[in-house]
Coordinates of C-alpha atoms in Angstrom, one line a residue:
X1 CA 0.0 0.0 0.0
X2 CA 1.3 3.4 -1.0
X3 CA 1.5 6.3 1.4
X4 CA -1.0 9.2 1.1
X5 CA 1.9 11.5 0.1
X6 CA 2.7 9.3 -2.9
X7 CA -0.9 9.1 -3.9
X8 CA -1.2 12.9 -4.0
X9 CA 2.1 13.2 -5.9
X10 CA 0.8 10.6 -8.4
X11 CA -2.4 12.6 -8.9
X12 CA -0.4 15.8 -9.6
X13 CA 2.4 14.3 -11.7
X14 CA 0.7 11.3 -13.3
X15 CA -0.1 7.8 -12.4
X16 CA 3.1 6.3 -13.8
X17 CA 5.6 8.4 -11.7
X18 CA 8.7 6.2 -10.8
X19 CA 9.3 5.7 -7.1
X20 CA 13.0 6.2 -7.6
X21 CA 12.4 9.7 -9.1
X22 CA 10.3 10.6 -6.1
X23 CA 13.1 9.5 -3.8
X24 CA 15.5 11.7 -5.8
X25 CA 13.3 14.7 -5.5
X26 CA 12.9 14.2 -1.8
X27 CA 16.7 14.0 -1.3
X28 CA 17.2 17.1 -3.4
X29 CA 14.8 19.1 -1.2
X30 CA 16.8 18.0 1.9
X31 CA 20.0 19.1 0.3
X32 CA 18.5 22.5 -0.6
X33 CA 17.3 23.0 2.9
X34 CA 20.8 22.2 4.3
X35 CA 22.5 24.6 1.8
X36 CA 20.1 27.5 2.4
X37 CA 20.0 26.9 6.1
X38 CA 23.8 27.2 6.4
X39 CA 23.7 30.6 4.8
X40 CA 21.1 32.1 7.2
X41 CA 22.2 33.7 10.5
X42 CA 22.7 31.0 13.0
X43 CA 20.4 32.5 15.6
X44 CA 18.7 29.1 15.8
X45 CA 21.8 27.7 17.5
X46 CA 21.0 29.9 20.5
X47 CA 17.4 29.4 21.2
X48 CA 18.2 29.1 24.9
X49 CA 20.3 32.3 25.0
X50 CA 19.0 35.8 25.6
X51 CA 18.3 37.9 22.4
X52 CA 21.5 39.1 20.7
X53 CA 21.9 42.9 20.2
X54 CA 23.2 44.5 17.0
X55 CA 26.8 44.7 18.3
X56 CA 27.0 40.9 17.8
X57 CA 25.9 41.0 14.1
X58 CA 29.0 43.1 13.3
X59 CA 31.2 40.1 14.0
X60 CA 29.5 37.3 11.9
X61 CA 32.8 36.9 10.1
X62 CA 34.4 35.6 13.3
X63 CA 32.2 32.4 13.2
X64 CA 35.1 30.3 12.0
X65 CA 37.6 31.5 14.6
X66 CA 38.5 29.7 17.8
X67 CA 35.9 28.7 20.4
X68 CA 37.5 31.1 22.9
X69 CA 36.7 34.1 20.7
X70 CA 33.2 32.8 20.0
X71 CA 32.5 32.4 23.7
X72 CA 33.8 35.9 24.4
X73 CA 31.5 37.5 21.9
X74 CA 28.5 35.7 23.3
X75 CA 29.4 37.0 26.7
X76 CA 29.5 40.6 25.3
X77 CA 26.1 40.0 23.7
X78 CA 24.4 38.5 26.8
X79 CA 25.5 40.9 29.5
X80 CA 28.7 42.9 29.6
X81 CA 27.8 45.1 26.7
X82 CA 24.5 46.2 28.3
X83 CA 25.9 47.0 31.8
X84 CA 26.2 50.6 32.7
X85 CA 29.0 52.4 34.6
X86 CA 29.8 51.2 38.1
X87 CA 29.2 53.6 41.0
X88 CA 31.8 55.1 43.3
X89 CA 32.6 53.6 46.7
X90 CA 32.0 55.5 49.9
X91 CA 34.8 57.6 51.6
X92 CA 35.5 54.7 54.0
X93 CA 36.9 52.6 51.2
X94 CA 39.4 55.2 49.9
X95 CA 42.3 53.1 51.0
X96 CA 40.7 49.7 50.8
X97 CA 43.1 46.7 50.4
X98 CA 41.3 43.4 49.9
X99 CA 42.4 40.2 51.6
X100 CA 43.7 42.1 54.7
X101 CA 40.7 42.4 57.0
X102 CA 42.3 41.9 60.5
X103 CA 39.0 42.1 62.3
X104 CA 37.4 39.4 60.2
X105 CA 40.5 37.2 60.5
X106 CA 40.4 37.4 64.3
X107 CA 36.7 36.5 64.4
X108 CA 37.5 33.5 62.2
X109 CA 40.1 32.3 64.8
X110 CA 43.4 33.4 63.2
X111 CA 46.0 34.3 65.9
X112 CA 49.7 34.4 66.7
X113 CA 50.2 36.9 63.9
X114 CA 48.3 35.0 61.2
X115 CA 45.5 37.5 61.6
X116 CA 47.8 40.0 59.8
X117 CA 48.4 37.6 56.9
X118 CA 46.8 37.6 53.5
X119 CA 43.4 35.7 53.6
X120 CA 41.6 36.2 50.3
X121 CA 39.2 33.4 51.2
X122 CA 37.8 35.7 53.9
X123 CA 37.5 38.8 51.7
X124 CA 34.1 39.4 50.0
X125 CA 33.7 42.1 47.4
X126 CA 29.9 42.4 47.7
X127 CA 28.6 45.0 45.3
X128 CA 31.2 46.3 42.8
X129 CA 32.2 49.9 43.1
X130 CA 35.2 52.1 42.2
X131 CA 37.5 53.5 44.8
X132 CA 37.6 57.3 44.7
X133 CA 40.8 59.2 45.6
X134 CA 41.1 61.1 48.9
X135 CA 39.9 64.7 48.9
X136 CA 43.5 66.0 49.0
X137 CA 44.9 63.6 46.4
X138 CA 47.2 65.1 43.8
X139 CA 49.0 63.6 40.8
X140 CA 52.5 62.6 42.0
X141 CA 55.5 64.6 40.8
X142 CA 57.3 63.1 37.9
X143 CA 60.4 61.1 38.4
X144 CA 63.0 61.8 39.7
X145 CA 61.4 64.7 41.6
X146 CA 58.6 62.3 42.9
X147 CA 61.3 60.1 44.5
X148 CA 62.3 62.8 46.9
X149 CA 59.0 64.7 47.4
X150 CA 55.5 63.3 47.9
X151 CA 52.1 64.7 48.8
X152 CA 51.0 63.7 52.3
X153 CA 47.3 63.5 51.0
X154 CA 48.3 60.6 48.7
X155 CA 49.3 58.2 51.5
X156 CA 47.5 57.0 54.6
X157 CA 49.4 59.2 57.0
X158 CA 48.4 62.5 58.4
X159 CA 50.6 65.4 59.4
X160 CA 50.0 64.7 63.1
X161 CA 50.8 61.0 62.7
X162 CA 54.0 61.9 60.9
X163 CA 55.1 64.2 63.7
X164 CA 53.8 62.1 66.6
X165 CA 57.3 60.8 67.5
X166 CA 58.6 64.3 67.9
X167 CA 61.6 63.4 65.7
X168 CA 63.7 66.4 64.6
X169 CA 64.3 64.5 61.3
X170 CA 60.6 64.2 60.6
X171 CA 60.1 67.9 61.3
X172 CA 62.8 68.7 58.8
X173 CA 61.2 66.3 56.3
X174 CA 57.8 68.0 56.5
X175 CA 57.5 70.8 53.9
X176 CA 54.9 73.4 53.2
X177 CA 51.8 72.6 51.1
X178 CA 51.5 69.2 52.6
X179 CA 54.6 67.7 51.2
X180 CA 57.2 65.3 52.6
X181 CA 60.8 65.6 51.4
X182 CA 63.3 62.7 51.8
X183 CA 66.4 64.8 51.5
X184 CA 67.3 68.5 52.1
X185 CA 67.8 71.2 49.6
X186 CA 71.6 70.5 49.3
X187 CA 71.0 66.8 48.6
X188 CA 71.8 65.5 52.1
X189 CA 69.8 62.4 53.0
X190 CA 68.6 62.8 56.5
X191 CA 69.0 59.2 57.7
X192 CA 72.6 58.7 56.6
X193 CA 71.7 55.9 54.2
X194 CA 74.7 56.6 52.0
X195 CA 77.1 56.0 55.0
X196 CA 75.1 52.9 56.0
X197 CA 75.3 51.5 52.4
X198 CA 79.0 52.1 52.3
X199 CA 79.4 50.4 55.7
X200 CA 77.7 47.3 54.4
X201 CA 80.0 47.2 51.4
X202 CA 83.1 47.6 53.5
X203 CA 82.0 44.8 55.8
X204 CA 81.6 42.6 52.7
X205 CA 85.3 43.4 51.8
X206 CA 84.4 45.9 49.1
X207 CA 85.9 49.4 48.5
X208 CA 82.5 51.1 48.3
X209 CA 78.9 50.3 47.6
X210 CA 79.4 51.0 43.9
X211 CA 81.2 47.6 43.9
X212 CA 78.0 45.6 44.9
X213 CA 77.8 44.5 41.3
X214 CA 81.3 43.1 41.4
X215 CA 80.3 41.0 44.4
X216 CA 77.4 39.6 42.5
X217 CA 74.7 41.6 44.2
X218 CA 72.1 42.9 41.7
X219 CA 68.8 42.1 43.4
X220 CA 67.9 42.9 47.0
X221 CA 64.8 42.0 49.0
X222 CA 64.4 44.7 51.6
X223 CA 62.2 43.5 54.5
X224 CA 60.4 46.4 56.2
X225 CA 61.8 49.3 54.2
X226 CA 60.6 52.2 56.3
X227 CA 60.4 55.3 54.1
X228 CA 62.3 53.4 51.3
X229 CA 65.5 55.5 51.6
X230 CA 67.8 52.5 51.4
X231 CA 66.0 51.1 48.4
X232 CA 66.1 54.5 46.7
X233 CA 69.9 54.6 47.2
X234 CA 70.3 51.1 45.8
X235 CA 68.2 52.1 42.8
X236 CA 70.6 55.0 42.2
X237 CA 73.4 52.4 42.1
X238 CA 71.4 50.5 39.3
X239 CA 70.5 47.7 41.6
X240 CA 67.0 46.2 41.9
X241 CA 65.6 46.6 45.5
X242 CA 62.2 45.2 46.2
X243 CA 60.5 46.3 49.5
X244 CA 58.3 43.8 51.2
X245 CA 56.4 44.8 54.4
X246 CA 53.3 43.7 56.2
X247 CA 50.0 45.4 55.7
X248 CA 49.5 48.4 57.9
X249 CA 46.3 50.3 58.5
X250 CA 48.1 53.7 58.7
X251 CA 51.5 55.0 57.7
X252 CA 52.3 52.1 55.3
X253 CA 55.9 51.5 54.4
X254 CA 54.9 49.9 51.1
X255 CA 52.5 52.6 50.1
X256 CA 55.1 55.3 50.8
X257 CA 57.8 53.4 48.8
X258 CA 55.4 53.0 45.8
X259 CA 54.4 56.7 46.0
X260 CA 58.1 57.5 45.7
X261 CA 58.3 55.3 42.6
X262 CA 60.2 52.4 44.2
X263 CA 59.5 48.7 43.8
X264 CA 57.4 47.4 46.7
X265 CA 54.5 45.1 47.6
X266 CA 52.6 43.9 50.7
X267 CA 54.0 40.6 52.0
X268 CA 54.6 38.9 55.4
X269 CA 55.6 35.4 56.2
X270 CA 54.1 34.6 59.6
X271 CA 52.8 31.3 58.3
X272 CA 53.2 31.3 54.5
X273 CA 56.0 31.5 52.0
X274 CA 56.5 34.7 50.0
X275 CA 55.3 34.3 46.4
X276 CA 58.8 34.0 44.8
X277 CA 60.6 30.8 43.7
X278 CA 63.7 29.6 45.4
X279 CA 67.1 31.2 44.6
X280 CA 65.5 34.5 43.8
X281 CA 67.6 37.3 45.5
X282 CA 71.3 38.1 45.9
X283 CA 70.8 39.9 49.2
X284 CA 68.1 40.0 51.9
X285 CA 68.2 43.1 54.1
X286 CA 66.4 43.7 57.4
X287 CA 66.9 47.0 59.2
X288 CA 64.8 47.3 62.4
X289 CA 62.2 45.1 60.7
X290 CA 61.0 43.8 64.1
X291 CA 61.2 40.1 63.2
X292 CA 62.2 37.6 65.9
X293 CA 64.2 35.3 63.6
X294 CA 64.5 32.3 65.9
X295 CA 60.7 31.9 66.4
X296 CA 58.9 28.9 65.0
X297 CA 62.1 26.8 65.2
X298 CA 63.9 29.0 62.8
X299 CA 61.4 28.7 59.9
X300 CA 61.8 32.4 59.1
X301 CA 65.5 31.9 58.4
X302 CA 64.7 28.8 56.4
X303 CA 62.4 30.8 54.3
X304 CA 65.1 33.3 53.5
X305 CA 67.6 30.5 52.9
X306 CA 65.1 29.4 50.2
X307 CA 65.0 32.8 48.6
X308 CA 68.7 33.6 48.7
X309 CA 70.9 32.5 45.8
X310 CA 74.1 30.6 46.5
X311 CA 76.7 32.9 47.9
X312 CA 74.0 35.5 48.7
X313 CA 74.1 37.8 51.8
X314 CA 71.8 38.2 54.7
X315 CA 72.1 41.6 56.4
X316 CA 70.5 42.5 59.7
X317 CA 70.7 45.9 61.5
X318 CA 68.9 45.8 64.9
X319 CA 68.9 48.8 67.2
X320 CA 70.3 48.1 70.7
X321 CA 70.0 50.5 73.5
X322 CA 73.3 51.6 75.0
X323 CA 73.2 51.8 78.7
X324 CA 76.5 52.2 80.6
X325 CA 78.6 49.2 81.5
X326 CA 78.3 45.8 79.9
X327 CA 74.6 45.7 79.2
X328 CA 75.2 46.5 75.5
X329 CA 77.5 43.6 75.0
X330 CA 75.1 41.2 76.8
X331 CA 72.2 42.3 74.6
X332 CA 74.2 41.8 71.5
X333 CA 75.1 38.4 72.6
X334 CA 71.5 37.6 73.5
X335 CA 70.4 38.5 70.0
X336 CA 73.3 36.9 68.2
X337 CA 73.5 33.6 70.0
X338 CA 70.3 32.0 68.6
X339 CA 71.0 33.3 65.2
X340 CA 74.6 32.1 65.3
X341 CA 73.5 28.6 66.4
X342 CA 70.8 28.2 63.8
X343 CA 72.7 29.7 60.9
X344 CA 75.3 27.1 61.3
X345 CA 72.6 24.5 60.8
X346 CA 71.7 26.0 57.4
X347 CA 75.3 26.5 56.1
X348 CA 75.5 30.2 56.6
X349 CA 78.7 31.9 57.8
X350 CA 78.9 35.1 59.8
X351 CA 81.4 37.1 57.7
X352 CA 81.2 40.5 59.5
X353 CA 79.8 42.3 62.6
X354 CA 80.0 46.0 63.2
X355 CA 78.1 47.9 65.8
X356 CA 74.4 46.9 65.3
X357 CA 74.9 45.3 61.8
X358 CA 75.5 41.6 61.1
X359 CA 76.2 40.0 57.7
X360 CA 75.9 36.3 57.0
X361 CA 76.7 34.6 53.7
X362 CA 74.9 31.6 52.4
X363 CA 77.1 28.8 51.2
X364 CA 77.8 28.3 47.5
X365 CA 78.4 24.6 48.1
X366 CA 75.2 22.6 47.7
X367 CA 76.8 19.5 49.2
X368 CA 77.0 21.3 52.6
X369 CA 73.3 20.6 53.2
X370 CA 73.5 16.9 52.4
X371 CA 76.4 16.6 54.8
X372 CA 74.5 17.9 57.7
X373 CA 73.6 15.5 60.6
X374 CA 70.2 13.9 60.6
X375 CA 69.1 16.0 63.5
X376 CA 69.9 19.2 61.6
X377 CA 67.5 20.9 59.1
X378 CA 66.5 18.2 56.5
X379 CA 66.3 18.6 52.7
X380 CA 62.8 18.9 51.2
X381 CA 61.5 16.3 48.8
X382 CA 61.3 17.2 45.1
X383 CA 58.2 19.2 44.1
X384 CA 58.0 21.4 47.3
X385 CA 59.0 24.6 45.5
X386 CA 55.5 25.8 44.6
X387 CA 55.6 29.1 46.5
X388 CA 52.2 30.7 46.0
X389 CA 51.4 31.4 49.7
X390 CA 52.2 27.9 50.7
X391 CA 52.8 26.9 54.3
X392 CA 56.3 27.6 55.6
X393 CA 58.4 24.5 55.2
X394 CA 60.8 23.3 58.0
X395 CA 63.2 22.0 55.3
X396 CA 65.8 23.2 52.9
X397 CA 64.6 23.9 49.3
X398 CA 66.7 24.6 46.2
X399 CA 69.9 22.8 46.9
X400 CA 69.3 20.3 44.0
X401 CA 68.1 23.0 41.6
X402 CA 69.8 23.4 38.2
X403 CA 69.8 27.1 39.0
X404 CA 72.3 26.6 41.8
X405 CA 74.8 29.0 40.4
X406 CA 76.9 31.2 42.9
X407 CA 76.1 34.9 42.5
X408 CA 79.8 35.6 41.9
X409 CA 79.6 33.4 38.8
X410 CA 76.6 35.0 37.2
X411 CA 76.7 37.5 34.3
X412 CA 75.8 41.1 35.1
X413 CA 73.7 41.6 32.0
X414 CA 70.0 41.0 31.7
X415 CA 70.9 39.2 28.4
X416 CA 71.6 35.8 30.0
X417 CA 74.4 33.6 28.6
X418 CA 73.6 30.4 26.8
X419 CA 74.7 28.4 29.8
X420 CA 72.4 30.4 32.1
X421 CA 69.5 29.9 29.7
X422 CA 70.0 26.2 29.6
X423 CA 69.4 25.7 33.3
X424 CA 65.8 26.7 32.8
X425 CA 65.1 23.4 31.1
X426 CA 62.0 23.2 28.9
X427 CA 61.5 27.0 29.4
X428 CA 64.8 28.0 28.0
X429 CA 65.2 29.9 24.8
X430 CA 68.3 30.2 22.5
X431 CA 70.4 33.3 22.5
X432 CA 69.0 34.1 19.1
X433 CA 65.4 33.8 20.3
X434 CA 66.3 36.0 23.3
X435 CA 67.6 38.7 21.0
X436 CA 64.6 38.5 18.7
X437 CA 62.3 38.7 21.7
X438 CA 64.0 42.0 22.7
X439 CA 63.6 43.4 19.2
X440 CA 59.9 42.6 19.1
X441 CA 59.3 44.3 22.5
X442 CA 61.5 47.3 21.5
X443 CA 59.2 47.9 18.5
X444 CA 56.1 47.3 20.6
X445 CA 57.2 49.7 23.2
X446 CA 57.7 52.5 20.7
X447 CA 54.2 51.9 19.4
X448 CA 52.8 51.9 23.0
X449 CA 54.6 55.1 23.9
X450 CA 53.3 56.9 20.8
X451 CA 49.7 56.0 22.0
X452 CA 50.1 57.3 25.6
X453 CA 48.5 60.6 24.8
X454 CA 45.0 62.0 25.0
X455 CA 45.1 62.5 21.3
X456 CA 43.8 59.0 20.6
X457 CA 40.6 59.8 22.5
X458 CA 39.9 63.0 20.7
X459 CA 38.3 63.7 17.3
X460 CA 41.7 64.3 15.8
X461 CA 41.6 63.1 12.1
X462 CA 44.8 61.1 12.4
X463 CA 46.3 58.7 14.8
X464 CA 49.6 59.4 16.6
X465 CA 52.7 58.7 14.5
X466 CA 56.3 59.7 14.0
X467 CA 55.2 63.2 13.1
X468 CA 53.5 63.7 16.5
X469 CA 55.5 64.7 19.6
X470 CA 56.1 61.7 21.9
X471 CA 55.1 61.8 25.5
X472 CA 57.9 62.8 27.9
X473 CA 60.3 59.9 28.9
X474 CA 59.3 60.2 32.6
X475 CA 55.5 60.5 32.3
X476 CA 55.1 57.1 34.0
X477 CA 57.2 55.4 36.7
X478 CA 55.5 52.4 38.2
X479 CA 54.7 49.8 35.6
X480 CA 53.1 46.4 36.0
X481 CA 53.3 43.7 33.3
X482 CA 50.4 41.5 34.3
X483 CA 51.5 38.6 32.1
X484 CA 55.3 39.1 31.8
X485 CA 56.3 36.0 29.8
X486 CA 60.1 36.3 29.7
X487 CA 60.3 39.9 30.9
X488 CA 60.8 41.3 27.4
X489 CA 58.8 44.5 28.1
X490 CA 61.1 45.2 31.1
X491 CA 64.2 44.6 29.0
X492 CA 62.8 47.0 26.3
X493 CA 62.3 49.7 28.8
X494 CA 65.9 49.3 29.9
X495 CA 67.1 49.3 26.4
X496 CA 65.2 52.5 25.6
X497 CA 66.4 54.1 28.8
X498 CA 62.9 54.9 30.0
X499 CA 62.9 55.9 33.7
X500 CA 60.5 53.2 34.9
X501 CA 60.6 50.0 36.9
X502 CA 58.4 47.0 36.0
X503 CA 56.7 44.6 38.4
X504 CA 56.8 41.4 36.3
X505 CA 53.8 39.2 37.2
X506 CA 53.6 35.6 36.2
X507 CA 50.1 34.1 36.6
X508 CA 50.2 31.0 38.8
X509 CA 48.6 28.7 36.1
X510 CA 50.7 30.1 33.2
X511 CA 54.0 28.8 32.1
X512 CA 56.5 29.3 35.0
X513 CA 59.0 31.8 33.6
X514 CA 59.5 33.7 36.8
X515 CA 62.9 32.1 37.7
X516 CA 64.2 33.3 34.3
X517 CA 62.9 36.8 34.9
X518 CA 64.5 36.9 38.3
X519 CA 67.8 35.6 36.9
X520 CA 67.7 38.6 34.5
X521 CA 67.8 40.8 37.5
X522 CA 64.2 42.1 37.2
X523 CA 61.6 42.3 40.0
X524 CA 58.9 39.7 39.6
X525 CA 56.2 37.8 41.5
X526 CA 53.7 34.9 41.2
X527 CA 50.1 36.0 41.3
X528 CA 46.6 34.5 40.8
X529 CA 44.6 37.1 38.9
X530 CA 41.4 35.6 40.3
X531 CA 42.5 37.4 43.5
X532 CA 43.4 41.0 44.3
X533 CA 47.1 42.0 44.0
X534 CA 48.8 42.7 47.3
X535 CA 49.3 46.5 47.0
X536 CA 47.6 49.7 48.1
X537 CA 45.2 51.7 45.9
X538 CA 46.5 54.1 43.3
X539 CA 50.1 52.7 43.2
X540 CA 50.8 52.0 39.4
X541 CA 51.0 54.4 36.5
X542 CA 50.7 51.8 33.7
X543 CA 49.2 48.3 33.5
X544 CA 50.2 46.1 30.6
X545 CA 49.0 42.7 29.6
X546 CA 49.7 40.6 26.5
X547 CA 47.4 37.6 26.1
X548 CA 46.2 37.7 29.7
X549 CA 42.5 37.9 28.8
X550 CA 42.6 34.9 26.6
X551 CA 44.5 33.0 29.3
X552 CA 41.8 33.9 31.9
X553 CA 38.9 32.7 29.8
X554 CA 39.5 29.2 31.2
X555 CA 39.9 30.4 34.8
X556 CA 37.2 30.6 37.4
X557 CA 37.6 34.4 37.9
X558 CA 35.3 37.1 36.6
X559 CA 36.7 39.7 34.2
X560 CA 34.5 42.3 35.9
X561 CA 36.4 41.7 39.2
X562 CA 39.7 41.9 37.3
X563 CA 38.9 45.3 35.8
X564 CA 37.6 46.6 39.2
X565 CA 40.9 45.5 40.7
X566 CA 42.9 47.1 37.9
X567 CA 41.1 50.3 38.5
X568 CA 41.9 50.1 42.3
X569 CA 45.6 49.8 41.8
X570 CA 45.8 52.3 38.9
X571 CA 46.6 55.9 39.7
X572 CA 44.2 58.6 38.4
X573 CA 45.2 59.6 34.8
X574 CA 47.1 56.2 34.6
X575 CA 47.2 54.1 31.5
X576 CA 46.2 50.5 30.5
X577 CA 47.6 48.8 27.4
X578 CA 46.0 45.4 26.6
X579 CA 47.1 43.3 23.7
X580 CA 45.0 40.3 22.7
X581 CA 42.7 38.7 20.2
X582 CA 39.8 40.8 18.8
X583 CA 37.1 39.0 20.7
X584 CA 38.9 39.4 24.0
X585 CA 39.6 43.1 23.3
X586 CA 36.0 43.8 22.4
X587 CA 35.0 42.2 25.7
X588 CA 37.6 44.2 27.5
X589 CA 36.4 47.5 25.9
X590 CA 32.9 46.8 27.4
X591 CA 34.4 46.3 30.9
X592 CA 36.6 49.4 30.4
X593 CA 33.4 51.4 29.9
X594 CA 32.0 49.9 33.1
X595 CA 34.9 51.2 35.1
X596 CA 34.7 54.6 33.4
X597 CA 38.0 54.5 31.5
X598 CA 38.5 56.3 28.2
X599 CA 39.2 53.5 25.7
X600 CA 40.3 53.1 22.1
X601 CA 40.8 49.9 20.1
X602 CA 43.9 50.0 17.9
X603 CA 44.4 47.7 14.9
X604 CA 48.0 46.7 14.8
X605 CA 47.7 46.0 11.1
X606 CA 49.8 42.9 11.0
X607 CA 47.4 40.7 9.1
X608 CA 45.9 38.8 12.1
X609 CA 43.2 39.4 14.6
X610 CA 45.5 40.9 17.3
X611 CA 44.3 44.3 18.6
X612 CA 45.4 46.8 21.2
X613 CA 43.1 48.4 23.8
X614 CA 44.6 51.6 25.1
X615 CA 42.8 53.1 28.1
X616 CA 43.2 56.0 30.4
X617 CA 41.7 56.3 33.9
X618 CA 40.1 59.7 34.5
X619 CA 40.7 61.7 37.7
X620 CA 37.4 61.5 39.4
X621 CA 37.2 64.3 42.1
X622 CA 33.7 63.6 43.4

């Protein structure tokens, strides 16, 4: 029995219509439906998605690109493109630093100093808002003037707090118009830091502190840096000095150092490791930093043994009262004895002692650790060197590393030798690739620099080019490379002699290139961009990221949170340069609008879908 459909077709076309011909016609109809259907907009694919606005139709040609770009554009369509500007936070959040809520930490049971540690799991953002600057905030002076004079309204310290100790030095430092000066008119540094630096060099057997480089000292971790004067002096000697100090509610050392244009970040190690790999620094310096080094069975010293490179130096200056008689000597002995006993267990040698300053040197012999007695400090097992706020370890890390190279044997150039590159294993690059990487970033930096001008946000008929005046060389000072790769942008800044320093950030789930960056003598740190960065508000002039947005598409974090955090740490009138795929850049532009930045997408015109997003944060004075 034939079907009703065939009966009707037979009536229309004749009674002798072949069945095979009908089958052919039916197949042809199916093919035509498939062909025409593929040419129509694929809105049918998204029947469960909210209606797509017109902005999405402008990017139909991207349908054959990667799934990541596809997902990003859908995100723009379904939400980010429709959201309005975020509101401003209240005055109480002018100096807000996430992850450091001491009151909440105490209520949750943290004690013995851990309440002052970083606890991002406790921090809750709540409703997103943008931090406003304090009423008296002013744009910092350009480098190098900003190194020596800062506005008191820009830091969490009042005039009364600054003078509360009654120090004559502090009274001399306070100038008119709410400024603090860190040296006098004739260039004299108040706290004698030049003499102190020269003293340390002489104790190390050097003629002067200008010979630190000859002793292999290029990078210094300064624990509790005060006003940053020692770091500022080391920077003048072309050394990299990174200040690390605990979070402070008022009068922050880290905030003052960053305000002066000096490398610094919040960090303490009551219970957790600092976010740097082993063998990171040539010298660790602690002047009146208030740490009881022999607490927790010496784990603080073990942590700095982990951070020190072979042959590196550990410098402590501790104030000791000077009563008459023998009390001074006994106090020196009481401080020195536990340190002397424990440093022997971790293969350090006390090489010099003068007044209140002591200098130890870490062994350059890795076999020293394996020759220790069983009851001494043990060696850690392989795989323990994952230092993103991990628990302090009571064992030695790094002795078996391929990077175990005494600092006296390392090259003094950021262009590492082929031998030094080889120790980085699968992350190493050839000298030729290293040179090519620098050339790429030198060209990119010139392009970036030409765009750092309000001209690109105006209705000017042409874009900035060689015929336009470049911004001044010192228009920015504090730069953060949020996805630093090999530190190429940092190297390009040095090559171009720009007066900046760069915080090289390596995301924790990206390829681990931080050891290579640190071996180049650049400051750097691990960070999870799903969390806030450990710094105070308004502390960076320029934020740069190449490929970070695409990397974060697979992460659990929200890009809205990322942009709110970037706005928090960016100074008013500061700049953001993002380089990524077109889909990621369009999404970023939507978020830039939310945080009230002026933004412009730049086509790099290299034949691919890479774009630049150049943004400037306005100075909101409400």
